[in-house]
Amino acid sequence: MSDDILTQAARALRESTDSERGAANDVPPSARLTRSRVMASLHRSTVKRRTRVAFLLPIAATLATVSAWGAASGKAPELWDAVTRTLGFEKPAEAPAPPVQSLGRSSRALRRPAEAAIEHHAVAEPTSEQPDTPAPAPQPPAVASAALPAPSAPAASASSAVFADPTHDLYRRAHRAHFAEHDAAAALALWDEYLRAAPRGRFAVEARYNRALCLVRLGQRAEARAALDAFAAGKFGGYRQSEAAELLEALGE
Amino acid sequence: MNVAELAPLSHPSLDEVESESDRLVERLRAGEPAAVGEVYDAHHRAVRAFAKRLVGEAAAAEDLVHDVFVALPKVMKNYRGESPLRTFLIAIAINKARHHVRGAARRRRAMTSFAEQPQLGLAGDPEQDARRRELAQALTRALDALTLEHRVAVVLCDVEERSSREAAEVIGVPEATVRTRLFYARKKLRAALEGVGVP
């Protein structure tokens, strides 16, 4: 019996809500109103979507253009640095290494004059005459480390990962051999390799100067003199000109 | 005479109907409002009837119908054409129904306390209509005590007289699940209808 009640109740609900009983063209006002609401809602969402596209598209296009320009002109790392600096995302600078002066007098006295000259220059601040020369790296506790331009950009900058340049990796390896491992022979080979790969590269001038220092440290005086002559003669502008002249003088002794 | 020449020109072929339907689906996926309007005109009655049966209130049912057709372009990516578009619309209505059902049930409880029920429109014999109305309202109130899943199963199978297989297709669950839900839902509804003493 209770099944009958349920069946009757279900039929009653079906019949009381059967809106398909009417004629095909007989659309109740509530249905017309709902249709209007649906169309208005769709229109609103379309307008909202178009507005969003109109707002975001120029921003995306600008970003793409700037990225392409930066990658093509090689200024992307600088641009990236500037942006991160502006936004406050820049990495905190590493604590500077102990200065070269901390080395004992006795060990210094035992060195040859040319090396002593290099060490003398190591105390000097790196010059920044080249507009493209990046900020000098913290001085490693090695002889002559601070005398070198030691650009930090290829080594640590996040931008180099984003805008990868294969020659930057070469530079990084040479830099490590020179400053971290203090292996002059390996560094010389890597500086040569870098200069072969990028003779007019962004860090070519620094690489040439560092190569000359390696030659000095390896005792290849003739080649070192030839390499330093170019700097002393101002072939690379004022970059390391005075230091090169002093080193030449020391080599000549 | 060629047989093709005898074919009536006024009726579209099955292929034409299918390609027309495919085009409509593509237009819906592209978010074309006119396509939504066409689908509304074709299916709003079925969707509205289902919404009224499920929600039990005309105004809330209209809101549910609105939500279904507004959401249609966004959810068309889930439509694979395996079931009719009307079935897909009912499935959207089920997914959108939860808060409408909850709201309508809350209002019904409030109305009951004032002994005032929203009237569902009927026409015909007044005495028979009164009894039908009473039964329909009793069932709607009893449905409020069920979970949405059980409620949907009862509306699809008992009120709309769909098979459990059809209901399973609409809800997107196995047929056995629909039967289990129906079993428990009917048990509760019987108890509820007997409890209120519907003649």
GROMACS .gro file of C-alpha atoms in nm:
model
  452
    1MET     CA    1   0.000   0.000   0.000
    2SER     CA    2   0.281   0.231   0.092
    3ASP     CA    3   0.430   0.162  -0.253
    4ASP     CA    4   0.108   0.293  -0.400
    5ILE     CA    5   0.139   0.611  -0.200
    6LEU     CA    6   0.493   0.663  -0.319
    7THR     CA    7   0.396   0.593  -0.677
    8GLN     CA    8   0.098   0.827  -0.653
    9ALA     CA    9   0.308   1.096  -0.493
   10ALA     CA   10   0.574   1.062  -0.761
   11ARG     CA   11   0.310   1.085  -1.033
   12ALA     CA   12   0.155   1.386  -0.865
   13LEU     CA   13   0.491   1.562  -0.849
   14ARG     CA   14   0.563   1.473  -1.213
   15GLU     CA   15   0.231   1.608  -1.334
   16SER     CA   16   0.241   1.920  -1.123
   17THR     CA   17   0.582   2.016  -1.263
   18ASP     CA   18   0.542   1.892  -1.619
   19SER     CA   19   0.616   2.205  -1.814
   20GLU     CA   20   0.635   2.011  -2.140
   21ARG     CA   21   0.261   1.968  -2.143
   22GLY     CA   22   0.209   2.307  -2.302
   23ALA     CA   23   0.227   2.384  -2.669
   24ALA     CA   24   0.568   2.416  -2.831
   25ASN     CA   25   0.537   2.794  -2.872
   26ASP     CA   26   0.377   2.847  -2.534
   27VAL     CA   27   0.675   2.973  -2.338
   28PRO     CA   28   0.586   3.092  -1.988
   29PRO     CA   29   0.704   3.442  -1.889
   30SER     CA   30   0.936   3.296  -1.624
   31ALA     CA   31   1.114   3.092  -1.893
   32ARG     CA   32   1.152   3.400  -2.115
   33LEU     CA   33   1.286   3.595  -1.821
   34THR     CA   34   1.536   3.319  -1.739
   35ARG     CA   35   1.647   3.314  -2.103
   36SER     CA   36   1.712   3.687  -2.087
   37ARG     CA   37   1.909   3.642  -1.765
   38VAL     CA   38   2.116   3.365  -1.922
   39MET     CA   39   2.199   3.575  -2.226
   40ALA     CA   40   2.285   3.877  -2.008
   41SER     CA   41   2.514   3.664  -1.789
   42LEU     CA   42   2.688   3.523  -2.094
   43HIS     CA   43   2.732   3.872  -2.237
   44ARG     CA   44   2.881   3.995  -1.910
   45SER     CA   45   3.127   3.706  -1.894
   46THR     CA   46   3.226   3.766  -2.257
   47VAL     CA   47   3.292   4.133  -2.188
   48LYS     CA   48   3.490   4.043  -1.876
   49ARG     CA   49   3.701   3.793  -2.072
   50ARG     CA   50   3.768   4.043  -2.351
   51THR     CA   51   3.865   4.310  -2.102
   52ARG     CA   52   4.103   4.071  -1.933
   53VAL     CA   53   4.260   3.980  -2.267
   54ALA     CA   54   4.286   4.346  -2.367
   55PHE     CA   55   4.463   4.418  -2.040
   56LEU     CA   56   4.696   4.118  -2.025
   57LEU     CA   57   4.788   4.087  -2.393
   58PRO     CA   58   4.990   4.412  -2.413
   59ILE     CA   59   5.172   4.321  -2.092
   60ALA     CA   60   5.258   3.976  -2.226
   61ALA     CA   61   5.366   4.123  -2.561
   62THR     CA   62   5.587   4.381  -2.388
   63LEU     CA   63   5.749   4.114  -2.172
   64ALA     CA   64   5.811   3.893  -2.475
   65THR     CA   65   5.959   4.181  -2.673
   66VAL     CA   66   6.185   4.291  -2.390
   67SER     CA   67   6.301   3.933  -2.330
   68ALA     CA   68   6.376   3.883  -2.700
   69TRP     CA   69   6.559   4.215  -2.721
   70GLY     CA   70   6.757   4.134  -2.406
   71ALA     CA   71   6.854   3.791  -2.532
   72ALA     CA   72   6.950   3.923  -2.875
   73SER     CA   73   7.151   4.219  -2.750
   74GLY     CA   74   7.315   4.029  -2.464
   75LYS     CA   75   7.182   4.278  -2.213
   76ALA     CA   76   6.942   4.033  -2.057
   77PRO     CA   77   7.159   3.959  -1.751
   78GLU     CA   78   7.196   4.330  -1.679
   79LEU     CA   79   6.828   4.381  -1.731
   80TRP     CA   80   6.751   4.090  -1.505
   81ASP     CA   81   6.983   4.225  -1.239
   82ALA     CA   82   6.822   4.567  -1.264
   83VAL     CA   83   6.475   4.419  -1.231
   84THR     CA   84   6.566   4.199  -0.935
   85ARG     CA   85   6.744   4.490  -0.772
   86THR     CA   86   6.441   4.713  -0.822
   87LEU     CA   87   6.206   4.451  -0.686
   88GLY     CA   88   6.434   4.375  -0.393
   89PHE     CA   89   6.499   4.012  -0.492
   90GLU     CA   90   6.874   4.056  -0.523
   91LYS     CA   91   7.088   3.806  -0.336
   92PRO     CA   92   7.273   3.950  -0.037
   93ALA     CA   93   7.634   4.013  -0.117
   94GLU     CA   94   7.878   3.757   0.013
   95ALA     CA   95   8.105   3.859   0.295
   96PRO     CA   96   8.437   3.973   0.159
   97ALA     CA   97   8.725   3.734   0.198
   98PRO     CA   98   9.020   3.823   0.417
   99PRO     CA   99   9.243   4.075   0.246
  100VAL     CA  100   9.569   3.974   0.087
  101GLN     CA  101   9.764   4.167   0.347
  102SER     CA  102   9.691   3.892   0.595
  103LEU     CA  103   9.958   3.678   0.431
  104GLY     CA  104  10.274   3.663   0.633
  105ARG     CA  105  10.562   3.889   0.551
  106SER     CA  106  10.806   3.602   0.536
  107SER     CA  107  10.618   3.421   0.262
  108ARG     CA  108  10.586   3.741   0.066
  109ALA     CA  109  10.956   3.806   0.090
  110LEU     CA  110  11.031   3.471  -0.063
  111ARG     CA  111  10.840   3.541  -0.381
  112ARG     CA  112  10.982   3.658  -0.705
  113PRO     CA  113  10.950   4.028  -0.791
  114ALA     CA  114  10.683   3.977  -1.056
  115GLU     CA  115  10.457   3.789  -0.819
  116ALA     CA  116  10.517   4.050  -0.559
  117ALA     CA  117  10.410   4.307  -0.813
  118ILE     CA  118  10.096   4.113  -0.881
  119GLU     CA  119  10.029   4.100  -0.509
  120HIS     CA  120  10.091   4.469  -0.487
  121HIS     CA  121   9.821   4.528  -0.744
  122ALA     CA  122   9.594   4.287  -0.567
  123VAL     CA  123   9.542   4.545  -0.296
  124ALA     CA  124   9.424   4.798  -0.550
  125GLU     CA  125   9.058   4.828  -0.627
  126PRO     CA  126   8.964   4.695  -0.970
  127THR     CA  127   8.900   4.963  -1.223
  128SER     CA  128   8.565   5.017  -1.380
  129GLU     CA  129   8.656   5.197  -1.694
  130GLN     CA  130   8.489   4.952  -1.923
  131PRO     CA  131   8.121   5.012  -1.930
  132ASP     CA  132   8.051   4.643  -1.978
  133THR     CA  133   8.276   4.530  -1.697
  134PRO     CA  134   8.065   4.377  -1.424
  135ALA     CA  135   8.106   4.441  -1.056
  136PRO     CA  136   8.420   4.286  -0.912
  137ALA     CA  137   8.386   3.964  -0.719
  138PRO     CA  138   8.476   3.929  -0.354
  139GLN     CA  139   8.846   3.877  -0.315
  140PRO     CA  140   8.945   3.518  -0.262
  141PRO     CA  141   9.239   3.463  -0.028
  142ALA     CA  142   9.468   3.400  -0.318
  143VAL     CA  143   9.754   3.589  -0.463
  144ALA     CA  144   9.646   3.832  -0.729
  145SER     CA  145   9.281   3.749  -0.692
  146ALA     CA  146   9.166   4.103  -0.632
  147ALA     CA  147   9.390   4.242  -0.899
  148LEU     CA  148   9.168   4.082  -1.154
  149PRO     CA  149   8.839   4.206  -1.275
  150ALA     CA  150   8.676   3.884  -1.150
  151PRO     CA  151   8.332   3.943  -1.284
  152SER     CA  152   8.079   3.773  -1.068
  153ALA     CA  153   7.792   3.779  -1.314
  154PRO     CA  154   7.865   3.454  -1.497
  155ALA     CA  155   7.937   3.273  -1.175
  156ALA     CA  156   7.649   3.353  -0.953
  157SER     CA  157   7.386   3.553  -1.128
  158ALA     CA  158   7.053   3.384  -1.174
  159SER     CA  159   7.026   3.568  -1.499
  160SER     CA  160   7.302   3.361  -1.654
  161ALA     CA  161   7.096   3.054  -1.592
  162VAL     CA  162   6.800   3.213  -1.761
  163PHE     CA  163   6.992   3.353  -2.058
  164ALA     CA  164   7.252   3.079  -2.088
  165ASP     CA  165   7.557   3.155  -2.300
  166PRO     CA  166   7.786   2.856  -2.360
  167THR     CA  167   8.097   3.077  -2.337
  168HIS     CA  168   7.991   3.190  -1.990
  169ASP     CA  169   8.041   2.838  -1.867
  170LEU     CA  170   8.394   2.842  -2.007
  171TYR     CA  171   8.459   3.172  -1.834
  172ARG     CA  172   8.320   3.031  -1.510
  173ARG     CA  173   8.552   2.729  -1.526
  174ALA     CA  174   8.855   2.944  -1.601
  175HIS     CA  175   8.759   3.177  -1.319
  176ARG     CA  176   8.731   2.884  -1.077
  177ALA     CA  177   9.068   2.740  -1.182
  178HIS     CA  178   9.230   3.080  -1.145
  179PHE     CA  179   9.076   3.207  -0.824
  180ALA     CA  180   8.943   2.909  -0.633
  181GLU     CA  181   9.184   2.632  -0.729
  182HIS     CA  182   9.486   2.857  -0.789
  183ASP     CA  183   9.591   2.630  -1.073
  184ALA     CA  184   9.768   2.871  -1.308
  185ALA     CA  185   9.834   2.614  -1.580
  186ALA     CA  186   9.475   2.494  -1.591
  187ALA     CA  187   9.350   2.850  -1.574
  188LEU     CA  188   9.576   2.952  -1.863
  189ALA     CA  189   9.442   2.668  -2.078
  190LEU     CA  190   9.085   2.762  -1.993
  191TRP     CA  191   9.140   3.135  -2.054
  192ASP     CA  192   9.285   3.042  -2.396
  193GLU     CA  193   8.986   2.821  -2.463
  194TYR     CA  194   8.749   3.099  -2.367
  195LEU     CA  195   8.928   3.349  -2.589
  196ARG     CA  196   8.918   3.106  -2.881
  197ALA     CA  197   8.545   3.057  -2.828
  198ALA     CA  198   8.466   3.422  -2.771
  199PRO     CA  199   8.749   3.641  -2.898
  200ARG     CA  200   8.518   3.942  -2.884
  201GLY     CA  201   8.310   3.812  -2.596
  202ARG     CA  202   8.173   4.017  -2.316
  203PHE     CA  203   8.457   3.922  -2.082
  204ALA     CA  204   8.731   3.894  -2.346
  205VAL     CA  205   8.934   4.185  -2.209
  206GLU     CA  206   8.926   4.052  -1.854
  207ALA     CA  207   9.016   3.706  -1.983
  208ARG     CA  208   9.319   3.848  -2.168
  209TYR     CA  209   9.441   4.026  -1.857
  210ASN     CA  210   9.391   3.718  -1.640
  211ARG     CA  211   9.571   3.509  -1.901
  212ALA     CA  212   9.867   3.747  -1.882
  213LEU     CA  213   9.874   3.704  -1.504
  214CYS     CA  214   9.876   3.326  -1.544
  215LEU     CA  215  10.172   3.358  -1.780
  216VAL     CA  216  10.352   3.566  -1.519
  217ARG     CA  217  10.283   3.308  -1.250
  218LEU     CA  218  10.398   3.024  -1.474
  219GLY     CA  219  10.721   3.209  -1.547
  220GLN     CA  220  10.656   3.245  -1.919
  221ARG     CA  221  10.796   3.594  -1.916
  222ALA     CA  222  10.824   3.660  -2.287
  223GLU     CA  223  10.463   3.573  -2.353
  224ALA     CA  224  10.350   3.753  -2.039
  225ARG     CA  225  10.536   4.064  -2.150
  226ALA     CA  226  10.374   4.049  -2.493
  227ALA     CA  227  10.030   4.011  -2.339
  228LEU     CA  228  10.081   4.292  -2.089
  229ASP     CA  229  10.229   4.525  -2.352
  230ALA     CA  230   9.889   4.560  -2.513
  231PHE     CA  231   9.734   4.673  -2.185
  232ALA     CA  232  10.020   4.904  -2.095
  233ALA     CA  233  10.001   5.060  -2.440
  234GLY     CA  234   9.636   5.142  -2.387
  235LYS     CA  235   9.514   4.906  -2.654
  236PHE     CA  236   9.216   4.830  -2.429
  237GLY     CA  237   9.159   5.187  -2.327
  238GLY     CA  238   9.263   5.262  -1.973
  239TYR     CA  239   9.174   4.916  -1.853
  240ARG     CA  240   9.453   4.788  -1.621
  241GLN     CA  241   9.696   5.013  -1.802
  242SER     CA  242   9.894   5.128  -1.500
  243GLU     CA  243   9.891   4.781  -1.340
  244ALA     CA  244  10.018   4.627  -1.663
  245ALA     CA  245  10.295   4.886  -1.685
  246GLU     CA  246  10.403   4.811  -1.330
  247LEU     CA  247  10.401   4.440  -1.396
  248LEU     CA  248  10.609   4.491  -1.709
  249GLU     CA  249  10.852   4.690  -1.505
  250ALA     CA  250  10.868   4.414  -1.246
  251LEU     CA  251  10.919   4.153  -1.516
  252GLY     CA  252  11.199   4.352  -1.663
  253GLU     CA  253  11.400   4.340  -1.345
  254MET     CA  254   1.394   0.844  -6.304
  255ASN     CA  255   1.673   0.862  -6.053
  256VAL     CA  256   1.585   0.770  -5.693
  257ALA     CA  257   1.776   1.070  -5.562
  258GLU     CA  258   1.543   1.300  -5.755
  259LEU     CA  259   1.244   1.152  -5.568
  260ALA     CA  260   1.394   1.223  -5.227
  261PRO     CA  261   1.205   1.500  -5.046
  262LEU     CA  262   1.406   1.819  -5.027
  263SER     CA  263   1.233   1.966  -4.726
  264HIS     CA  264   1.359   1.708  -4.471
  265PRO     CA  265   1.726   1.704  -4.380
  266SER     CA  266   1.905   1.371  -4.395
  267LEU     CA  267   2.046   1.198  -4.087
  268ASP     CA  268   2.397   1.309  -4.185
  269GLU     CA  269   2.281   1.669  -4.212
  270VAL     CA  270   2.118   1.652  -3.870
  271GLU     CA  271   2.435   1.504  -3.719
  272SER     CA  272   2.661   1.761  -3.880
  273GLU     CA  273   2.426   2.036  -3.763
  274SER     CA  274   2.447   1.896  -3.412
  275ASP     CA  275   2.826   1.876  -3.435
  276ARG     CA  276   2.839   2.238  -3.548
  277LEU     CA  277   2.621   2.339  -3.255
  278VAL     CA  278   2.852   2.159  -3.014
  279GLU     CA  279   3.152   2.332  -3.169
  280ARG     CA  280   2.982   2.670  -3.136
  281LEU     CA  281   2.903   2.595  -2.772
  282ARG     CA  282   3.266   2.503  -2.710
  283ALA     CA  283   3.366   2.833  -2.868
  284GLY     CA  284   3.140   3.005  -2.614
  285GLU     CA  285   2.903   3.152  -2.872
  286PRO     CA  286   2.606   3.302  -2.684
  287ALA     CA  287   2.370   3.247  -2.977
  288ALA     CA  288   2.442   2.874  -2.961
  289VAL     CA  289   2.351   2.872  -2.591
  290GLY     CA  290   2.029   3.049  -2.686
  291GLU     CA  291   1.949   2.777  -2.939
  292VAL     CA  292   2.015   2.502  -2.685
  293TYR     CA  293   1.801   2.687  -2.430
  294ASP     CA  294   1.510   2.705  -2.673
  295ALA     CA  295   1.539   2.335  -2.748
  296HIS     CA  296   1.586   2.197  -2.398
  297HIS     CA  297   1.474   2.448  -2.137
  298ARG     CA  298   1.144   2.271  -2.070
  299ALA     CA  299   1.309   1.941  -1.983
  300VAL     CA  300   1.572   2.110  -1.771
  301ARG     CA  301   1.314   2.326  -1.595
  302ALA     CA  302   1.087   2.028  -1.525
  303PHE     CA  303   1.376   1.835  -1.377
  304ALA     CA  304   1.488   2.137  -1.175
  305LYS     CA  305   1.138   2.187  -1.031
  306ARG     CA  306   1.115   1.821  -0.936
  307LEU     CA  307   1.456   1.820  -0.779
  308VAL     CA  308   1.439   2.154  -0.600
  309GLY     CA  309   1.065   2.160  -0.534
  310GLU     CA  310   1.032   2.536  -0.577
  311ALA     CA  311   0.964   2.730  -0.895
  312ALA     CA  312   1.188   3.032  -0.825
  313ALA     CA  313   1.486   2.821  -0.717
  314ALA     CA  314   1.431   2.599  -1.019
  315GLU     CA  315   1.455   2.904  -1.247
  316ASP     CA  316   1.783   2.997  -1.078
  317LEU     CA  317   1.911   2.646  -1.136
  318VAL     CA  318   1.810   2.659  -1.504
  319HIS     CA  319   1.996   2.990  -1.534
  320ASP     CA  320   2.309   2.841  -1.376
  321VAL     CA  321   2.298   2.538  -1.604
  322PHE     CA  322   2.290   2.738  -1.927
  323VAL     CA  323   2.543   2.996  -1.812
  324ALA     CA  324   2.786   2.718  -1.718
  325LEU     CA  325   2.727   2.530  -2.043
  326PRO     CA  326   3.009   2.684  -2.257
  327LYS     CA  327   3.262   2.626  -1.978
  328VAL     CA  328   3.173   2.262  -1.918
  329MET     CA  329   3.139   2.170  -2.285
  330LYS     CA  330   3.499   2.047  -2.279
  331ASN     CA  331   3.367   1.751  -2.076
  332TYR     CA  332   3.103   1.665  -2.335
  333ARG     CA  333   3.214   1.377  -2.556
  334GLY     CA  334   2.896   1.336  -2.757
  335GLU     CA  335   2.830   0.986  -2.621
  336SER     CA  336   2.495   1.088  -2.469
  337PRO     CA  337   2.234   1.334  -2.590
  338LEU     CA  338   2.289   1.700  -2.506
  339ARG     CA  339   1.973   1.695  -2.293
  340THR     CA  340   2.120   1.425  -2.070
  341PHE     CA  341   2.436   1.633  -2.037
  342LEU     CA  342   2.228   1.935  -1.933
  343ILE     CA  343   2.053   1.730  -1.664
  344ALA     CA  344   2.393   1.616  -1.539
  345ILE     CA  345   2.503   1.980  -1.512
  346ALA     CA  346   2.182   2.058  -1.322
  347ILE     CA  347   2.260   1.782  -1.073
  348ASN     CA  348   2.609   1.920  -1.019
  349LYS     CA  349   2.476   2.272  -0.969
  350ALA     CA  350   2.174   2.174  -0.758
  351ARG     CA  351   2.323   2.134  -0.414
  352HIS     CA  352   2.291   2.486  -0.280
  353HIS     CA  353   1.960   2.546  -0.460
  354VAL     CA  354   1.812   2.235  -0.299
  355ARG     CA  355   1.947   2.334   0.040
  356GLY     CA  356   1.803   2.685   0.010
  357ALA     CA  357   1.465   2.565  -0.110
  358ALA     CA  358   1.442   2.306   0.171
  359ARG     CA  359   1.526   2.576   0.425
  360ARG     CA  360   1.251   2.801   0.289
  361ARG     CA  361   1.003   2.511   0.291
  362ARG     CA  362   1.074   2.445   0.657
  363ALA     CA  363   1.019   2.810   0.731
  364MET     CA  364   0.694   2.812   0.532
  365THR     CA  365   0.570   2.500   0.706
  366SER     CA  366   0.601   2.673   1.039
  367PHE     CA  367   0.364   2.941   0.902
  368ALA     CA  368   0.140   2.672   0.749
  369GLU     CA  369   0.189   2.827   0.411
  370GLN     CA  370   0.320   2.632   0.116
  371PRO     CA  371   0.417   2.763  -0.228
  372GLN     CA  372   0.164   2.635  -0.474
  373LEU     CA  373   0.264   2.429  -0.776
  374GLY     CA  374   0.044   2.516  -1.071
  375LEU     CA  375  -0.220   2.262  -1.179
  376ALA     CA  376  -0.529   2.281  -1.392
  377GLY     CA  377  -0.829   2.050  -1.421
  378ASP     CA  378  -1.058   1.893  -1.164
  379PRO     CA  379  -1.023   2.103  -0.847
  380GLU     CA  380  -1.070   1.809  -0.611
  381GLN     CA  381  -0.823   1.591  -0.795
  382ASP     CA  382  -0.581   1.882  -0.825
  383ALA     CA  383  -0.598   1.943  -0.452
  384ARG     CA  384  -0.512   1.582  -0.378
  385ARG     CA  385  -0.232   1.582  -0.632
  386ARG     CA  386  -0.094   1.902  -0.488
  387GLU     CA  387  -0.107   1.758  -0.140
  388LEU     CA  388   0.076   1.444  -0.252
  389ALA     CA  389   0.337   1.639  -0.449
  390GLN     CA  390   0.405   1.867  -0.154
  391ALA     CA  391   0.427   1.576   0.086
  392LEU     CA  392   0.679   1.407  -0.143
  393THR     CA  393   0.880   1.727  -0.182
  394ARG     CA  394   0.897   1.769   0.196
  395ALA     CA  395   0.995   1.404   0.235
  396LEU     CA  396   1.267   1.449  -0.028
  397ASP     CA  397   1.414   1.727   0.184
  398ALA     CA  398   1.508   1.464   0.442
  399LEU     CA  399   1.720   1.272   0.190
  400THR     CA  400   2.076   1.331   0.083
  401LEU     CA  401   2.120   1.496  -0.255
  402GLU     CA  402   2.239   1.167  -0.407
  403HIS     CA  403   1.929   0.980  -0.290
  404ARG     CA  404   1.707   1.268  -0.391
  405VAL     CA  405   1.850   1.274  -0.742
  406ALA     CA  406   1.801   0.898  -0.778
  407VAL     CA  407   1.434   0.923  -0.675
  408VAL     CA  408   1.363   1.221  -0.902
  409LEU     CA  409   1.528   1.059  -1.203
  410CYS     CA  410   1.384   0.710  -1.158
  411ASP     CA  411   1.051   0.752  -0.976
  412VAL     CA  412   0.938   1.099  -1.077
  413GLU     CA  413   1.085   1.121  -1.428
  414GLU     CA  414   1.044   0.745  -1.483
  415ARG     CA  415   1.393   0.689  -1.620
  416SER     CA  416   1.550   0.347  -1.604
  417SER     CA  417   1.829   0.292  -1.352
  418ARG     CA  418   2.068   0.260  -1.646
  419GLU     CA  419   1.969   0.603  -1.780
  420ALA     CA  420   1.997   0.751  -1.431
  421ALA     CA  421   2.341   0.595  -1.391
  422GLU     CA  422   2.446   0.753  -1.721
  423VAL     CA  423   2.320   1.095  -1.613
  424ILE     CA  424   2.474   1.083  -1.267
  425GLY     CA  425   2.793   0.914  -1.383
  426VAL     CA  426   2.787   0.624  -1.134
  427PRO     CA  427   2.740   0.247  -1.179
  428GLU     CA  428   2.385   0.121  -1.223
  429ALA     CA  429   2.413  -0.087  -0.907
  430THR     CA  430   2.487   0.229  -0.710
  431VAL     CA  431   2.170   0.390  -0.841
  432ARG     CA  432   1.968   0.085  -0.740
  433THR     CA  433   2.116   0.086  -0.392
  434ARG     CA  434   2.043   0.455  -0.351
  435LEU     CA  435   1.688   0.401  -0.473
  436PHE     CA  436   1.633   0.116  -0.229
  437TYR     CA  437   1.730   0.322   0.075
  438ALA     CA  438   1.564   0.639  -0.051
  439ARG     CA  439   1.231   0.465  -0.114
  440LYS     CA  440   1.243   0.308   0.231
  441LYS     CA  441   1.285   0.649   0.392
  442LEU     CA  442   1.021   0.811   0.170
  443ARG     CA  443   0.762   0.546   0.250
  444ALA     CA  444   0.822   0.595   0.618
  445ALA     CA  445   0.798   0.974   0.578
  446LEU     CA  446   0.476   0.964   0.371
  447GLU     CA  447   0.310   0.722   0.615
  448GLY     CA  448   0.425   0.941   0.902
  449VAL     CA  449   0.250   1.252   0.770
  450GLY     CA  450  -0.066   1.044   0.703
  451VAL     CA  451  -0.117   1.117   0.338
  452PRO     CA  452  -0.447   0.955   0.242
   0.00000   0.00000   0.00000
